[in-house]
Amino acid sequence: MASPLSLGVLISGSGTNLQAIIDTIERGELNAVIRVVLSNRGDAYGLARARHHNLPTVVISHKDFSSREAFEAELIKTLQDHGVELVVLAGFMRLLSPFFIRAFPQRIVNIHPALLPAFPGTHAQRQALEHGVRISGVTVHFVDEEMDHGPIIAQAAVPVYADDSEESLSARIHAQEHRIYPQAIQLFAEGRLEIRGRLVVIHNEARSPAATLRSPEPS
Ligand code: GRF
C-alpha cells in the first residue's frame, strides 16, 4: 500500500467532520495520517477530540496578527512544518485569501452543507429552508480562489421536509458529511482525482505514479 497521505485539518468549532476522518482512519478505511489539527479558536471543541486521539494541535488566532497575510503566513508555515500534503477544511470559519490558496495548489479541500452552486456562504441550511427547496445536501470540493466554488469531488443529497428546522436539516446533512468527506479524501490519497478545468475526473483505479496530485512538478 502507498504511504499514508499527510493531512492538516483546519477547524473552528465542534469538529464532527474531524472526528469522522479520525474514525475512518482508525478503522483502516482511509490511508491517511493527521499531522496537525489547526484551529483559529482556542475553545474549539474539535481540539479536545484531536487531543483525545493524541493528535498534534496548534491554535493560531487571527486576532494575534495585524493582517490577514501575516495570519495566513503562520498557517502556511505550520502546515509545511508538519509535512502536510492535503489541507482539509472542516468547519474553518475564516476566509482564506489567494495568498494561502496558492501555497497549496490543488491541495485544499472543503466541505459545504449544501448542493453547490446552490447556497454558498454561511447559514447554507437556513438559506435552503428559506428558499423552499425540497432537496439539499453536501458538497466536497477543491478550494479555488472564489468562495465555495472550486471543482466538485463528491455530493450527497438529503430531503428537506416541511417541518424541518435548521437543526433537523443540519443533522441530516451532517450524517452525509461524515460519510462522504473521508471517502473523498481516500480518493485523493489513492491518486484517483484529476482536475480538468472545473471538472474533477475520478479514475477507476489508482494511477501510477500513485498520486499525480501528490507529486506536482515544481513551478
Ligand atoms: C459542517 O456543516 C461543514 O459543512 C461546514 O462547517 C460545518 C462543520 O461542522 N463547512 P463540524 O465542526 O465538523 O461539526
PDB file of C-alpha atoms and ligand atoms in Angstrom:
ATOM      1  CA  MET A   1       0.000   0.000   0.000  1.00  0.00           C
ATOM      2  CA  ALA A   2       1.158   3.557  -0.705  1.00  0.00           C
ATOM      3  CA  SER A   3       2.424   5.582   2.227  1.00  0.00           C
ATOM      4  CA  PRO A   4      -0.383   7.342   4.083  1.00  0.00           C
ATOM      5  CA  LEU A   5      -1.414  10.797   2.925  1.00  0.00           C
ATOM      6  CA  SER A   6      -0.395  13.536   5.381  1.00  0.00           C
ATOM      7  CA  LEU A   7      -3.342  15.696   6.366  1.00  0.00           C
ATOM      8  CA  GLY A   8      -3.630  19.044   8.087  1.00  0.00           C
ATOM      9  CA  VAL A   9      -7.172  19.621   9.324  1.00  0.00           C
ATOM     10  CA  LEU A  10      -8.378  23.176   9.932  1.00  0.00           C
ATOM     11  CA  ILE A  11     -11.282  23.694  12.302  1.00  0.00           C
ATOM     12  CA  SER A  12     -13.037  26.438  14.239  1.00  0.00           C
ATOM     13  CA  GLY A  13     -15.736  24.563  16.092  1.00  0.00           C
ATOM     14  CA  SER A  14     -17.248  21.254  17.082  1.00  0.00           C
ATOM     15  CA  GLY A  15     -15.162  19.118  14.744  1.00  0.00           C
ATOM     16  CA  THR A  16     -17.598  16.317  13.986  1.00  0.00           C
ATOM     17  CA  ASN A  17     -16.128  16.033  10.494  1.00  0.00           C
ATOM     18  CA  LEU A  18     -12.662  15.840  12.037  1.00  0.00           C
ATOM     19  CA  GLN A  19     -13.992  13.028  14.238  1.00  0.00           C
ATOM     20  CA  ALA A  20     -15.370  11.188  11.212  1.00  0.00           C
ATOM     21  CA  ILE A  21     -11.972  11.442   9.498  1.00  0.00           C
ATOM     22  CA  ILE A  22     -10.186  10.178  12.632  1.00  0.00           C
ATOM     23  CA  ASP A  23     -12.623   7.270  12.978  1.00  0.00           C
ATOM     24  CA  THR A  24     -12.308   6.306   9.316  1.00  0.00           C
ATOM     25  CA  ILE A  25      -8.506   6.296   9.576  1.00  0.00           C
ATOM     26  CA  GLU A  26      -8.680   4.201  12.751  1.00  0.00           C
ATOM     27  CA  ARG A  27     -10.996   1.698  11.033  1.00  0.00           C
ATOM     28  CA  GLY A  28      -8.358   1.323   8.304  1.00  0.00           C
ATOM     29  CA  GLU A  29     -10.631   2.736   5.604  1.00  0.00           C
ATOM     30  CA  LEU A  30      -8.682   5.930   4.960  1.00  0.00           C
ATOM     31  CA  ASN A  31      -4.986   5.681   4.169  1.00  0.00           C
ATOM     32  CA  ALA A  32      -4.005   8.944   5.810  1.00  0.00           C
ATOM     33  CA  VAL A  33      -2.410  10.367   8.900  1.00  0.00           C
ATOM     34  CA  ILE A  34      -3.413  13.630  10.546  1.00  0.00           C
ATOM     35  CA  ARG A  35      -0.154  15.522  11.048  1.00  0.00           C
ATOM     36  CA  VAL A  36      -1.748  18.538  12.712  1.00  0.00           C
ATOM     37  CA  VAL A  37      -5.145  19.902  13.722  1.00  0.00           C
ATOM     38  CA  LEU A  38      -5.125  23.652  13.460  1.00  0.00           C
ATOM     39  CA  SER A  39      -7.744  25.974  14.928  1.00  0.00           C
ATOM     40  CA  ASN A  40      -8.120  29.733  14.922  1.00  0.00           C
ATOM     41  CA  ARG A  41     -10.087  29.418  18.185  1.00  0.00           C
ATOM     42  CA  GLY A  42      -8.674  28.066  21.415  1.00  0.00           C
ATOM     43  CA  ASP A  43     -12.134  26.988  22.581  1.00  0.00           C
ATOM     44  CA  ALA A  44     -12.964  24.851  19.533  1.00  0.00           C
ATOM     45  CA  TYR A  45     -14.272  21.517  20.816  1.00  0.00           C
ATOM     46  CA  GLY A  46     -12.552  19.774  17.923  1.00  0.00           C
ATOM     47  CA  LEU A  47      -9.229  20.419  19.672  1.00  0.00           C
ATOM     48  CA  ALA A  48     -10.340  18.185  22.542  1.00  0.00           C
ATOM     49  CA  ARG A  49     -11.323  15.491  20.055  1.00  0.00           C
ATOM     50  CA  ALA A  50      -7.844  15.691  18.497  1.00  0.00           C
ATOM     51  CA  ARG A  51      -6.058  15.540  21.848  1.00  0.00           C
ATOM     52  CA  HIS A  52      -8.171  12.542  22.835  1.00  0.00           C
ATOM     53  CA  HIS A  53      -6.585  10.729  19.879  1.00  0.00           C
ATOM     54  CA  ASN A  54      -3.091  12.078  20.652  1.00  0.00           C
ATOM     55  CA  LEU A  55      -3.022  14.229  17.534  1.00  0.00           C
ATOM     56  CA  PRO A  56      -0.870  17.377  17.490  1.00  0.00           C
ATOM     57  CA  THR A  57      -2.903  20.567  17.823  1.00  0.00           C
ATOM     58  CA  VAL A  58      -1.965  24.163  17.165  1.00  0.00           C
ATOM     59  CA  VAL A  59      -4.051  27.268  17.863  1.00  0.00           C
ATOM     60  CA  ILE A  60      -3.339  30.283  15.692  1.00  0.00           C
ATOM     61  CA  SER A  61      -5.708  33.121  16.451  1.00  0.00           C
ATOM     62  CA  HIS A  62      -6.299  35.602  13.661  1.00  0.00           C
ATOM     63  CA  LYS A  63      -6.688  38.186  16.418  1.00  0.00           C
ATOM     64  CA  ASP A  64      -2.973  37.971  17.188  1.00  0.00           C
ATOM     65  CA  PHE A  65      -1.984  39.198  13.740  1.00  0.00           C
ATOM     66  CA  SER A  66      -2.131  42.654  12.257  1.00  0.00           C
ATOM     67  CA  SER A  67      -3.046  41.472   8.769  1.00  0.00           C
ATOM     68  CA  ARG A  68      -4.700  38.544   7.027  1.00  0.00           C
ATOM     69  CA  GLU A  69      -1.453  37.823   5.214  1.00  0.00           C
ATOM     70  CA  ALA A  70       0.547  37.599   8.449  1.00  0.00           C
ATOM     71  CA  PHE A  71      -2.075  35.234   9.909  1.00  0.00           C
ATOM     72  CA  GLU A  72      -2.089  33.081   6.803  1.00  0.00           C
ATOM     73  CA  ALA A  73       1.721  33.046   6.613  1.00  0.00           C
ATOM     74  CA  GLU A  74       1.728  31.460  10.065  1.00  0.00           C
ATOM     75  CA  LEU A  75      -0.898  28.905   8.994  1.00  0.00           C
ATOM     76  CA  ILE A  76       1.169  28.038   5.912  1.00  0.00           C
ATOM     77  CA  LYS A  77       4.373  27.686   7.907  1.00  0.00           C
ATOM     78  CA  THR A  78       2.715  25.432  10.490  1.00  0.00           C
ATOM     79  CA  LEU A  79       1.207  23.184   7.828  1.00  0.00           C
ATOM     80  CA  GLN A  80       4.507  22.977   5.936  1.00  0.00           C
ATOM     81  CA  ASP A  81       6.487  22.309   9.120  1.00  0.00           C
ATOM     82  CA  HIS A  82       4.209  19.315   9.760  1.00  0.00           C
ATOM     83  CA  GLY A  83       4.715  17.959   6.252  1.00  0.00           C
ATOM     84  CA  VAL A  84       1.080  18.357   5.252  1.00  0.00           C
ATOM     85  CA  GLU A  85       0.237  17.172   1.741  1.00  0.00           C
ATOM     86  CA  LEU A  86      -3.513  17.869   1.770  1.00  0.00           C
ATOM     87  CA  VAL A  87      -5.193  20.714   3.650  1.00  0.00           C
ATOM     88  CA  VAL A  88      -8.658  19.689   4.869  1.00  0.00           C
ATOM     89  CA  LEU A  89     -11.053  22.489   5.806  1.00  0.00           C
ATOM     90  CA  ALA A  90     -13.571  21.113   8.291  1.00  0.00           C
ATOM     91  CA  GLY A  91     -15.678  23.961   9.607  1.00  0.00           C
ATOM     92  CA  PHE A  92     -12.865  26.520   9.465  1.00  0.00           C
ATOM     93  CA  MET A  93     -14.654  29.842   9.711  1.00  0.00           C
ATOM     94  CA  ARG A  94     -12.053  32.170   8.217  1.00  0.00           C
ATOM     95  CA  LEU A  95     -11.982  33.104   4.557  1.00  0.00           C
ATOM     96  CA  LEU A  96      -8.674  32.132   3.009  1.00  0.00           C
ATOM     97  CA  SER A  97      -7.122  34.527   0.530  1.00  0.00           C
ATOM     98  CA  PRO A  98      -5.357  33.663  -2.750  1.00  0.00           C
ATOM     99  CA  PHE A  99      -2.076  34.025  -0.845  1.00  0.00           C
ATOM    100  CA  PHE A 100      -2.937  30.932   1.218  1.00  0.00           C
ATOM    101  CA  ILE A 101      -4.551  29.026  -1.610  1.00  0.00           C
ATOM    102  CA  ARG A 102      -1.534  29.450  -3.894  1.00  0.00           C
ATOM    103  CA  ALA A 103       0.673  27.910  -1.212  1.00  0.00           C
ATOM    104  CA  PHE A 104      -1.184  24.572  -1.665  1.00  0.00           C
ATOM    105  CA  PRO A 105      -2.223  24.400  -5.318  1.00  0.00           C
ATOM    106  CA  GLN A 106      -4.957  21.778  -5.847  1.00  0.00           C
ATOM    107  CA  ARG A 107      -4.254  20.523  -2.352  1.00  0.00           C
ATOM    108  CA  ILE A 108      -7.026  22.126  -0.311  1.00  0.00           C
ATOM    109  CA  VAL A 109     -10.455  20.545   0.094  1.00  0.00           C
ATOM    110  CA  ASN A 110     -13.570  21.882   1.744  1.00  0.00           C
ATOM    111  CA  ILE A 111     -16.971  20.576   2.748  1.00  0.00           C
ATOM    112  CA  HIS A 112     -20.063  22.717   2.362  1.00  0.00           C
ATOM    113  CA  PRO A 113     -23.528  21.908   3.752  1.00  0.00           C
ATOM    114  CA  ALA A 114     -25.483  22.432   0.523  1.00  0.00           C
ATOM    115  CA  LEU A 115     -25.521  21.226  -3.064  1.00  0.00           C
ATOM    116  CA  LEU A 116     -23.219  23.815  -4.610  1.00  0.00           C
ATOM    117  CA  PRO A 117     -23.559  26.006  -6.582  1.00  0.00           C
ATOM    118  CA  ALA A 118     -26.752  26.481  -4.544  1.00  0.00           C
ATOM    119  CA  PHE A 119     -26.449  28.330  -1.248  1.00  0.00           C
ATOM    120  CA  PRO A 120     -22.770  29.236  -0.916  1.00  0.00           C
ATOM    121  CA  GLY A 121     -21.576  31.183   2.110  1.00  0.00           C
ATOM    122  CA  THR A 122     -22.712  30.969   5.690  1.00  0.00           C
ATOM    123  CA  HIS A 123     -26.003  29.511   7.000  1.00  0.00           C
ATOM    124  CA  ALA A 124     -26.472  27.266   3.969  1.00  0.00           C
ATOM    125  CA  GLN A 125     -29.105  25.191   5.774  1.00  0.00           C
ATOM    126  CA  ARG A 126     -31.103  28.319   6.648  1.00  0.00           C
ATOM    127  CA  GLN A 127     -30.796  29.530   3.066  1.00  0.00           C
ATOM    128  CA  ALA A 128     -32.159  26.181   1.835  1.00  0.00           C
ATOM    129  CA  LEU A 129     -35.141  26.336   4.203  1.00  0.00           C
ATOM    130  CA  GLU A 130     -35.920  29.934   3.318  1.00  0.00           C
ATOM    131  CA  HIS A 131     -35.724  29.165  -0.392  1.00  0.00           C
ATOM    132  CA  GLY A 132     -38.149  26.270  -0.027  1.00  0.00           C
ATOM    133  CA  VAL A 133     -36.067  23.634  -1.803  1.00  0.00           C
ATOM    134  CA  ARG A 134     -37.215  20.006  -1.428  1.00  0.00           C
ATOM    135  CA  ILE A 135     -33.698  18.617  -1.658  1.00  0.00           C
ATOM    136  CA  SER A 136     -30.443  19.917  -0.268  1.00  0.00           C
ATOM    137  CA  GLY A 137     -27.228  18.165   0.665  1.00  0.00           C
ATOM    138  CA  VAL A 138     -23.472  18.255   0.913  1.00  0.00           C
ATOM    139  CA  THR A 139     -20.593  19.125  -1.397  1.00  0.00           C
ATOM    140  CA  VAL A 140     -16.911  18.231  -1.096  1.00  0.00           C
ATOM    141  CA  HIS A 141     -14.801  20.327  -3.429  1.00  0.00           C
ATOM    142  CA  PHE A 142     -11.320  21.542  -4.159  1.00  0.00           C
ATOM    143  CA  VAL A 143     -10.793  25.093  -2.978  1.00  0.00           C
ATOM    144  CA  ASP A 144     -10.064  27.738  -5.564  1.00  0.00           C
ATOM    145  CA  GLU A 145      -9.838  31.475  -5.216  1.00  0.00           C
ATOM    146  CA  GLU A 146     -13.620  32.009  -5.125  1.00  0.00           C
ATOM    147  CA  MET A 147     -15.653  31.102  -2.061  1.00  0.00           C
ATOM    148  CA  ASP A 148     -17.437  27.714  -2.145  1.00  0.00           C
ATOM    149  CA  HIS A 149     -16.721  27.470  -5.838  1.00  0.00           C
ATOM    150  CA  GLY A 150     -13.934  25.033  -6.777  1.00  0.00           C
ATOM    151  CA  PRO A 151     -14.156  21.749  -8.710  1.00  0.00           C
ATOM    152  CA  ILE A 152     -16.608  19.296  -7.127  1.00  0.00           C
ATOM    153  CA  ILE A 153     -15.323  15.934  -5.897  1.00  0.00           C
ATOM    154  CA  ALA A 154     -18.438  14.469  -4.282  1.00  0.00           C
ATOM    155  CA  GLN A 155     -22.006  15.359  -3.393  1.00  0.00           C
ATOM    156  CA  ALA A 156     -24.815  13.728  -1.463  1.00  0.00           C
ATOM    157  CA  ALA A 157     -28.451  14.776  -1.420  1.00  0.00           C
ATOM    158  CA  VAL A 158     -30.852  14.827   1.513  1.00  0.00           C
ATOM    159  CA  PRO A 159     -34.591  15.535   1.569  1.00  0.00           C
ATOM    160  CA  VAL A 160     -35.890  18.760   3.095  1.00  0.00           C
ATOM    161  CA  TYR A 161     -39.150  18.264   4.987  1.00  0.00           C
ATOM    162  CA  ALA A 162     -41.876  20.833   5.560  1.00  0.00           C
ATOM    163  CA  ASP A 163     -41.441  20.687   9.319  1.00  0.00           C
ATOM    164  CA  ASP A 164     -37.627  20.849   9.256  1.00  0.00           C
ATOM    165  CA  SER A 165     -35.799  23.281  11.497  1.00  0.00           C
ATOM    166  CA  GLU A 166     -32.272  24.425  10.812  1.00  0.00           C
ATOM    167  CA  GLU A 167     -31.153  21.888  13.436  1.00  0.00           C
ATOM    168  CA  SER A 168     -33.019  18.898  11.993  1.00  0.00           C
ATOM    169  CA  LEU A 169     -31.820  19.657   8.460  1.00  0.00           C
ATOM    170  CA  SER A 170     -28.266  20.186   9.725  1.00  0.00           C
ATOM    171  CA  ALA A 171     -28.323  16.808  11.478  1.00  0.00           C
ATOM    172  CA  ARG A 172     -29.411  15.056   8.279  1.00  0.00           C
ATOM    173  CA  ILE A 173     -26.707  16.876   6.332  1.00  0.00           C
ATOM    174  CA  HIS A 174     -24.040  16.137   8.935  1.00  0.00           C
ATOM    175  CA  ALA A 175     -24.686  12.397   8.640  1.00  0.00           C
ATOM    176  CA  GLN A 176     -23.898  12.591   4.922  1.00  0.00           C
ATOM    177  CA  GLU A 177     -20.872  14.835   5.530  1.00  0.00           C
ATOM    178  CA  HIS A 178     -19.356  12.261   7.839  1.00  0.00           C
ATOM    179  CA  ARG A 179     -19.770   9.599   5.156  1.00  0.00           C
ATOM    180  CA  ILE A 180     -18.561  11.396   2.031  1.00  0.00           C
ATOM    181  CA  TYR A 181     -15.722  13.578   3.350  1.00  0.00           C
ATOM    182  CA  PRO A 182     -13.489  10.640   4.352  1.00  0.00           C
ATOM    183  CA  GLN A 183     -14.412   8.875   1.091  1.00  0.00           C
ATOM    184  CA  ALA A 184     -13.367  11.914  -0.961  1.00  0.00           C
ATOM    185  CA  ILE A 185     -10.072  12.184   0.915  1.00  0.00           C
ATOM    186  CA  GLN A 186      -9.431   8.490   0.272  1.00  0.00           C
ATOM    187  CA  LEU A 187      -9.918   9.080  -3.462  1.00  0.00           C
ATOM    188  CA  PHE A 188      -7.275  11.810  -3.243  1.00  0.00           C
ATOM    189  CA  ALA A 189      -4.975   9.508  -1.260  1.00  0.00           C
ATOM    190  CA  GLU A 190      -5.297   6.875  -3.990  1.00  0.00           C
ATOM    191  CA  GLY A 191      -4.335   9.404  -6.656  1.00  0.00           C
ATOM    192  CA  ARG A 192      -7.693   8.909  -8.369  1.00  0.00           C
ATOM    193  CA  LEU A 193      -8.695  12.557  -8.648  1.00  0.00           C
ATOM    194  CA  GLU A 194      -7.714  14.618 -11.650  1.00  0.00           C
ATOM    195  CA  ILE A 195      -8.746  18.224 -12.038  1.00  0.00           C
ATOM    196  CA  ARG A 196      -9.603  19.175 -15.623  1.00  0.00           C
ATOM    197  CA  GLY A 197     -10.650  22.797 -15.651  1.00  0.00           C
ATOM    198  CA  ARG A 198     -13.715  22.996 -13.447  1.00  0.00           C
ATOM    199  CA  LEU A 199     -14.294  19.256 -13.523  1.00  0.00           C
ATOM    200  CA  VAL A 200     -12.888  16.521 -11.334  1.00  0.00           C
ATOM    201  CA  VAL A 201     -12.385  13.228 -13.138  1.00  0.00           C
ATOM    202  CA  ILE A 202     -12.473  10.200 -10.835  1.00  0.00           C
ATOM    203  CA  HIS A 203     -10.318   7.399 -12.217  1.00  0.00           C
ATOM    204  CA  ASN A 204     -11.404   3.826 -11.643  1.00  0.00           C
ATOM    205  CA  GLU A 205      -8.031   2.724 -10.425  1.00  0.00           C
ATOM    206  CA  ALA A 206      -5.180   4.269  -8.544  1.00  0.00           C
ATOM    207  CA  ARG A 207      -2.809   5.795 -11.045  1.00  0.00           C
ATOM    208  CA  SER A 208       0.873   5.333 -11.461  1.00  0.00           C
ATOM    209  CA  PRO A 209       2.782   7.195 -10.112  1.00  0.00           C
ATOM    210  CA  ALA A 210       0.456   6.597  -7.197  1.00  0.00           C
ATOM    211  CA  ALA A 211      -0.862  10.118  -6.869  1.00  0.00           C
ATOM    212  CA  THR A 212      -0.374  12.680  -9.582  1.00  0.00           C
ATOM    213  CA  LEU A 213      -1.773  15.424  -7.434  1.00  0.00           C
ATOM    214  CA  ARG A 214       0.584  14.470  -4.650  1.00  0.00           C
ATOM    215  CA  SER A 215       3.674  14.870  -6.807  1.00  0.00           C
ATOM    216  CA  PRO A 216       3.335  18.090  -8.799  1.00  0.00           C
ATOM    217  CA  GLU A 217       6.198  19.398 -10.857  1.00  0.00           C
ATOM    218  CA  PRO A 218       7.883  22.263  -9.069  1.00  0.00           C
ATOM    219  CA  SER A 219       6.766  25.518 -10.669  1.00  0.00           C
TER     220      SER A 219
HETATM  221  C1  GRF B   1     -20.151  21.499   8.503  1.00  0.00           C
HETATM  222  O1  GRF B   1     -21.532  21.623   8.365  1.00  0.00           O
HETATM  223  C2  GRF B   1     -19.445  21.831   7.226  1.00  0.00           C
HETATM  224  O2  GRF B   1     -20.207  21.536   6.093  1.00  0.00           O
HETATM  225  C3  GRF B   1     -19.236  23.315   7.335  1.00  0.00           C
HETATM  226  O3  GRF B   1     -18.958  23.537   8.692  1.00  0.00           O
HETATM  227  C4  GRF B   1     -19.592  22.529   9.477  1.00  0.00           C
HETATM  228  C5  GRF B   1     -18.549  21.951  10.379  1.00  0.00           C
HETATM  229  O4  GRF B   1     -19.111  21.057  11.302  1.00  0.00           O
HETATM  230  N1  GRF B   1     -18.179  23.744   6.453  1.00  0.00           N
HETATM  231  P1  GRF B   1     -18.211  20.249  12.300  1.00  0.00           P
HETATM  232  O5  GRF B   1     -17.376  21.253  13.111  1.00  0.00           O
HETATM  233  O6  GRF B   1     -17.330  19.326  11.511  1.00  0.00           O
HETATM  234  O7  GRF B   1     -19.174  19.516  13.182  1.00  0.00           O
END
